[in-house]
Tab-separated table of C-alpha atoms and ligand atoms in Angstrom:
chain	number	residue	atom	x	y	z
A	1	MET	CA	0.125	0.279	-0.341
A	2	ALA	CA	1.586	3.315	-1.195
A	3	ILE	CA	0.997	6.103	1.107
A	4	LEU	CA	1.611	9.674	0.150
A	5	ILE	CA	2.111	12.062	3.768
A	6	ILE	CA	1.630	15.972	3.229
A	7	GLU	CA	3.401	17.916	6.032
A	8	ASP	CA	5.647	20.599	6.955
A	9	GLU	CA	7.122	19.724	9.893
A	10	PRO	CA	10.081	17.069	10.134
A	11	ASN	CA	9.287	15.270	12.923
A	12	VAL	CA	5.905	14.947	12.812
A	13	VAL	CA	7.184	12.979	8.790
A	14	SER	CA	9.665	11.185	10.633
A	15	VAL	CA	7.960	9.512	12.999
A	16	ILE	CA	4.887	8.951	10.906
A	17	LYS	CA	7.155	7.799	7.768
A	18	ARG	CA	8.930	5.183	10.509
A	19	GLY	CA	5.500	3.809	12.027
A	20	LEU	CA	3.897	2.824	8.743
A	21	ASN	CA	6.914	1.379	7.856
A	22	GLU	CA	6.344	-0.726	10.182
A	23	TYR	CA	3.499	-1.188	9.572
A	24	GLY	CA	4.136	-2.198	6.019
A	25	PHE	CA	2.867	0.195	4.224
A	26	GLU	CA	5.217	2.050	1.479
A	27	THR	CA	5.668	5.826	2.057
A	28	SER	CA	6.120	9.320	-0.078
A	29	VAL	CA	6.879	12.626	1.546
A	30	ALA	CA	6.102	16.571	0.428
A	31	THR	CA	6.545	18.795	2.792
A	32	ASN	CA	4.732	21.502	1.236
A	33	GLY	CA	1.228	21.467	-0.205
A	34	LEU	CA	2.032	22.406	-4.089
A	35	THR	CA	4.751	19.798	-4.510
A	36	GLY	CA	2.400	17.408	-2.677
A	37	LEU	CA	0.012	18.557	-4.884
A	38	GLN	CA	1.901	17.033	-7.911
A	39	MET	CA	2.887	14.220	-6.842
A	40	ALA	CA	-0.575	13.536	-6.007
A	41	THR	CA	-1.796	14.287	-9.853
A	42	GLU	CA	1.132	12.488	-11.221
A	43	HIS	CA	1.525	9.210	-9.296
A	44	GLN	CA	-0.898	6.901	-7.872
A	45	PHE	CA	-1.467	6.570	-4.263
A	46	ASP	CA	-3.373	3.946	-2.282
A	47	LEU	CA	-4.129	7.177	0.567
A	48	ILE	CA	-2.867	10.321	1.338
A	49	ILE	CA	-2.419	12.128	4.795
A	50	LEU	CA	-2.597	15.853	4.487
A	51	ASP	CA	-1.942	18.063	7.018
A	52	VAL	CA	-4.242	21.418	7.083
A	53	MET	CA	-1.170	24.228	7.722
A	54	LEU	CA	1.505	24.318	5.242
A	55	PRO	CA	3.427	26.472	3.319
A	56	GLY	CA	2.137	27.734	0.471
A	57	MET	CA	-1.232	25.882	-0.586
A	58	ASP	CA	-2.747	24.700	2.521
A	59	GLY	CA	-4.311	21.246	3.388
A	60	ILE	CA	-8.115	22.311	2.582
A	61	GLN	CA	-6.773	23.969	-1.126
A	62	VAL	CA	-4.665	20.771	-1.542
A	63	CYS	CA	-7.527	18.514	-0.884
A	64	GLN	CA	-9.638	20.216	-2.908
A	65	HIS	CA	-7.672	20.726	-6.523
A	66	ILE	CA	-6.744	16.419	-5.500
A	67	ARG	CA	-10.919	15.443	-5.857
A	68	LYS	CA	-10.662	17.660	-9.076
A	69	ASN	CA	-9.622	14.579	-10.864
A	70	ASN	CA	-9.645	11.990	-7.880
A	71	THR	CA	-12.838	10.860	-6.445
A	72	GLN	CA	-11.200	7.742	-5.143
A	73	VAL	CA	-8.300	8.535	-3.099
A	74	PRO	CA	-8.884	8.192	0.909
A	75	ILE	CA	-7.562	11.254	1.874
A	76	LEU	CA	-7.094	11.628	5.950
A	77	MET	CA	-6.055	14.954	7.016
A	78	LEU	CA	-4.149	15.792	10.127
A	79	THR	CA	-4.777	18.954	11.806
A	80	ALA	CA	-3.182	20.267	15.502
A	81	LEU	CA	-6.227	22.888	15.649
A	82	ASP	CA	-8.818	21.143	17.902
A	83	SER	CA	-11.741	23.354	16.666
A	84	THR	CA	-14.981	21.767	15.030
A	85	GLU	CA	-15.236	24.332	12.466
A	86	ASN	CA	-11.622	23.461	10.866
A	87	ILE	CA	-12.578	19.873	10.820
A	88	VAL	CA	-15.807	20.150	9.090
A	89	THR	CA	-13.799	22.411	6.379
A	90	GLY	CA	-11.506	19.512	6.015
A	91	LEU	CA	-13.847	17.346	5.720
A	92	ASP	CA	-16.068	19.307	3.027
A	93	SER	CA	-12.983	20.110	0.830
A	94	GLY	CA	-13.884	16.347	0.500
A	95	ALA	CA	-11.166	14.783	2.863
A	96	ASP	CA	-12.398	11.275	4.070
A	97	ASP	CA	-11.182	11.697	8.016
A	98	TYR	CA	-8.994	13.631	10.045
A	99	MET	CA	-6.996	12.985	12.844
A	100	VAL	CA	-6.143	15.379	15.688
A	101	LYS	CA	-2.406	15.679	16.518
A	102	PRO	CA	-0.657	14.942	18.427
A	103	PHE	CA	-1.997	10.770	18.148
A	104	LYS	CA	-0.536	7.416	18.455
A	105	ILE	CA	0.601	5.961	15.404
A	106	MET	CA	-1.319	2.356	16.084
A	107	GLU	CA	-4.579	4.488	15.844
A	108	LEU	CA	-3.777	6.304	12.076
A	109	ALA	CA	-2.176	3.083	11.225
A	110	ALA	CA	-5.981	1.818	12.272
A	111	ARG	CA	-8.086	4.707	10.140
A	112	LEU	CA	-5.621	3.848	7.362
A	113	ARG	CA	-6.805	0.341	7.186
A	114	THR	CA	-10.770	1.483	8.013
A	115	LEU	CA	-10.270	4.009	5.045
A	116	LEU	CA	-8.334	1.142	2.521
A	117	ARG	CA	-11.065	-1.126	3.627
A	118	ARG	CA	-13.949	1.298	3.082
A	119	ARG	CA	-12.534	2.274	-0.531
A	120	ASN	CA	-12.263	-1.303	-1.358
A	121	GLY	CA	-15.851	-1.880	-0.691
A	122	ASP	CA	-16.532	1.342	-2.356
A	123	GLN	CA	-15.621	0.548	-5.531
A	124	SER	CA	-17.207	-3.153	-5.169
A	125	VAL	CA	-20.567	-2.375	-5.110
A	126	LYS	CA	-20.576	-0.448	-8.384
A	127	ASN	CA	-20.470	-4.281	-10.235
A	128	VAL	CA	-19.906	-7.488	-7.592
A	129	HIS	CA	-22.735	-9.584	-7.364
A	130	ARG	CA	-23.404	-12.105	-4.306
A	131	ILE	CA	-24.921	-15.039	-3.265
A	132	ALA	CA	-23.960	-15.956	0.627
A	133	ASP	CA	-19.951	-16.396	0.041
A	134	ILE	CA	-19.900	-16.339	-3.898
A	135	GLU	CA	-18.961	-13.426	-5.550
A	136	VAL	CA	-19.298	-12.481	-8.906
A	137	ASP	CA	-17.215	-9.788	-10.544
A	138	THR	CA	-19.058	-8.352	-13.734
A	139	ASP	CA	-16.325	-6.225	-14.796
A	140	ALA	CA	-13.555	-8.320	-14.641
A	141	LYS	CA	-15.508	-11.440	-14.845
A	142	THR	CA	-14.039	-13.431	-11.759
A	143	VAL	CA	-15.929	-15.480	-9.598
A	144	THR	CA	-14.820	-15.878	-6.060
A	145	ARG	CA	-16.259	-18.150	-2.663
A	146	ASN	CA	-14.890	-16.548	0.101
A	147	HIS	CA	-12.028	-14.991	-1.418
A	148	THR	CA	-10.883	-17.922	-3.458
A	149	PRO	CA	-11.246	-18.052	-7.336
A	150	LEU	CA	-13.562	-20.422	-8.571
A	151	SER	CA	-12.904	-21.780	-11.788
A	152	LEU	CA	-15.889	-21.664	-14.367
A	153	THR	CA	-15.707	-22.326	-18.126
A	154	PRO	CA	-17.095	-19.182	-20.280
A	155	THR	CA	-20.713	-21.120	-20.657
A	156	GLU	CA	-20.542	-21.746	-17.023
A	157	TYR	CA	-19.684	-18.094	-16.232
A	158	ARG	CA	-22.760	-16.278	-18.246
A	159	LEU	CA	-25.238	-18.914	-16.433
A	160	LEU	CA	-24.276	-18.178	-12.965
A	161	GLU	CA	-24.102	-14.394	-13.768
A	162	TYR	CA	-27.989	-15.015	-14.790
A	163	PHE	CA	-28.695	-16.554	-12.053
A	164	ILE	CA	-27.752	-14.157	-9.421
A	165	LYS	CA	-28.434	-10.871	-11.367
A	166	ASN	CA	-32.242	-12.409	-11.241
A	167	GLN	CA	-32.109	-14.654	-7.986
A	168	LYS	CA	-35.424	-15.203	-5.764
A	169	LYS	CA	-36.852	-15.125	-9.508
A	170	VAL	CA	-38.174	-18.010	-11.011
A	171	LEU	CA	-36.030	-18.433	-14.659
A	172	SER	CA	-37.974	-20.669	-17.148
A	173	ARG	CA	-35.273	-22.774	-19.158
A	174	ILE	CA	-36.597	-21.042	-22.524
A	175	GLN	CA	-35.324	-17.799	-20.991
A	176	ILE	CA	-32.307	-18.933	-19.457
A	177	LEU	CA	-31.313	-20.162	-23.221
A	178	GLU	CA	-32.186	-17.138	-24.407
A	179	SER	CA	-29.930	-15.212	-21.657
A	180	VAL	CA	-27.624	-17.111	-21.431
A	181	TRP	CA	-26.624	-18.953	-24.610
A	182	ASP	CA	-27.657	-16.127	-27.325
A	183	ILE	CA	-29.159	-18.598	-29.982
A	184	ASP	CA	-31.149	-18.319	-32.831
A	185	PHE	CA	-31.139	-22.000	-33.689
A	186	ASN	CA	-32.933	-24.890	-31.659
A	187	LEU	CA	-30.264	-26.403	-28.720
A	188	GLY	CA	-32.753	-27.808	-27.415
A	189	THR	CA	-33.842	-26.579	-23.457
A	190	ASN	CA	-31.831	-29.937	-22.470
A	191	VAL	CA	-28.487	-28.186	-22.568
A	192	VAL	CA	-29.764	-25.424	-19.866
A	193	ASP	CA	-29.907	-28.641	-17.401
A	194	VAL	CA	-26.528	-30.064	-17.895
A	195	TYR	CA	-25.023	-26.717	-17.453
A	196	VAL	CA	-27.065	-26.247	-14.323
A	197	ASN	CA	-25.889	-29.444	-13.166
A	198	TYR	CA	-22.236	-28.843	-14.158
A	199	LEU	CA	-22.384	-25.122	-11.774
A	200	ARG	CA	-24.196	-27.229	-8.708
A	201	LYS	CA	-20.918	-28.724	-8.623
A	202	LYS	CA	-18.809	-26.694	-8.476
A	203	LEU	CA	-21.086	-24.118	-6.574
A	204	ASP	CA	-22.192	-26.497	-3.823
A	205	LYS	CA	-18.868	-28.305	-3.996
A	206	ASP	CA	-18.728	-29.195	-0.218
A	207	ASN	CA	-21.518	-27.352	0.970
A	208	ILE	CA	-24.584	-28.614	2.109
A	209	ASN	CA	-26.822	-25.110	1.043
A	210	ARG	CA	-27.158	-25.221	-2.534
A	211	TYR	CA	-27.836	-21.959	-4.468
A	212	ILE	CA	-29.685	-23.155	-7.394
A	213	HIS	CA	-33.275	-24.902	-7.323
A	214	THR	CA	-35.294	-26.974	-9.302
A	215	ILE	CA	-38.985	-25.445	-9.319
A	216	PHE	CA	-40.943	-28.233	-10.766
A	217	GLY	CA	-42.830	-27.867	-14.178
A	218	MET	CA	-41.329	-23.987	-13.891
A	219	GLY	CA	-37.461	-24.013	-14.019
A	220	TYR	CA	-34.811	-22.626	-11.811
A	221	MET	CA	-34.347	-20.375	-9.025
A	222	MET	CA	-31.119	-18.635	-7.728
A	223	LYS	CA	-31.539	-18.054	-3.860
A	224	ASP	CA	-29.615	-18.360	-0.964
A	225	THR	CA	-31.714	-20.921	2.010
A	226	GLU	CA	-29.992	-20.298	4.633
A	227	GLN	CA	-32.072	-16.423	4.158
A	228	HIS	CA	-35.263	-17.755	3.581
A	229	GLU	CA	-35.410	-21.001	5.411
A	230	ASN	CA	-38.261	-19.312	7.674
A	231	SER	CA	-40.092	-18.176	4.771
A	232	LYS	CA	-40.496	-21.627	3.549
B	301	CA	CA1	1.622	21.769	9.459
């Protein structure tokens, strides 16, 4: 994890740098606002620690400028002034969190981890679909179960993507065939049953909880039984 520290006080810089390195973060330092802004613009950091009181361009302005081009990178502001106004201005300018100096490195590291987790969470909200511990990333076309990659054939993947996007809906074999196989010739709906079985074997392996349910006379439905046991 690459962290940019924008801070002009040498003592604070060295404490943060040493501390974060011990926690396994890589650190880069800028000792004034303009250099910091330049570095933040030219390089990709996972997180930025930004002091409010800086020579030249202050932290609030730096933050506003960074946010014009980069809405993703988490920014944690450092302030020596424990005044509400300062904190509010910082957060208004686009910072995600703040810490009041002096602070313990342990606390800082914990805050950074929270911000990094939150950022990763936010990114995944967009195009990741879930059922129980299975996650399908429809951008990367990858599937994981409990964070371990699951290997599917392209057809199995498309079938799973269709199911997971249509959870708790009864899907007829014809619907599935048309959506997943995209065909204009008649394959016959048996192929759906065959691939549902392939997918079931991969998804339900070592798992008593089944996700793809046969709805007799109608088709299939994907749902997490753990959640719906009571409504049966
Ligand atoms: Ca300062």
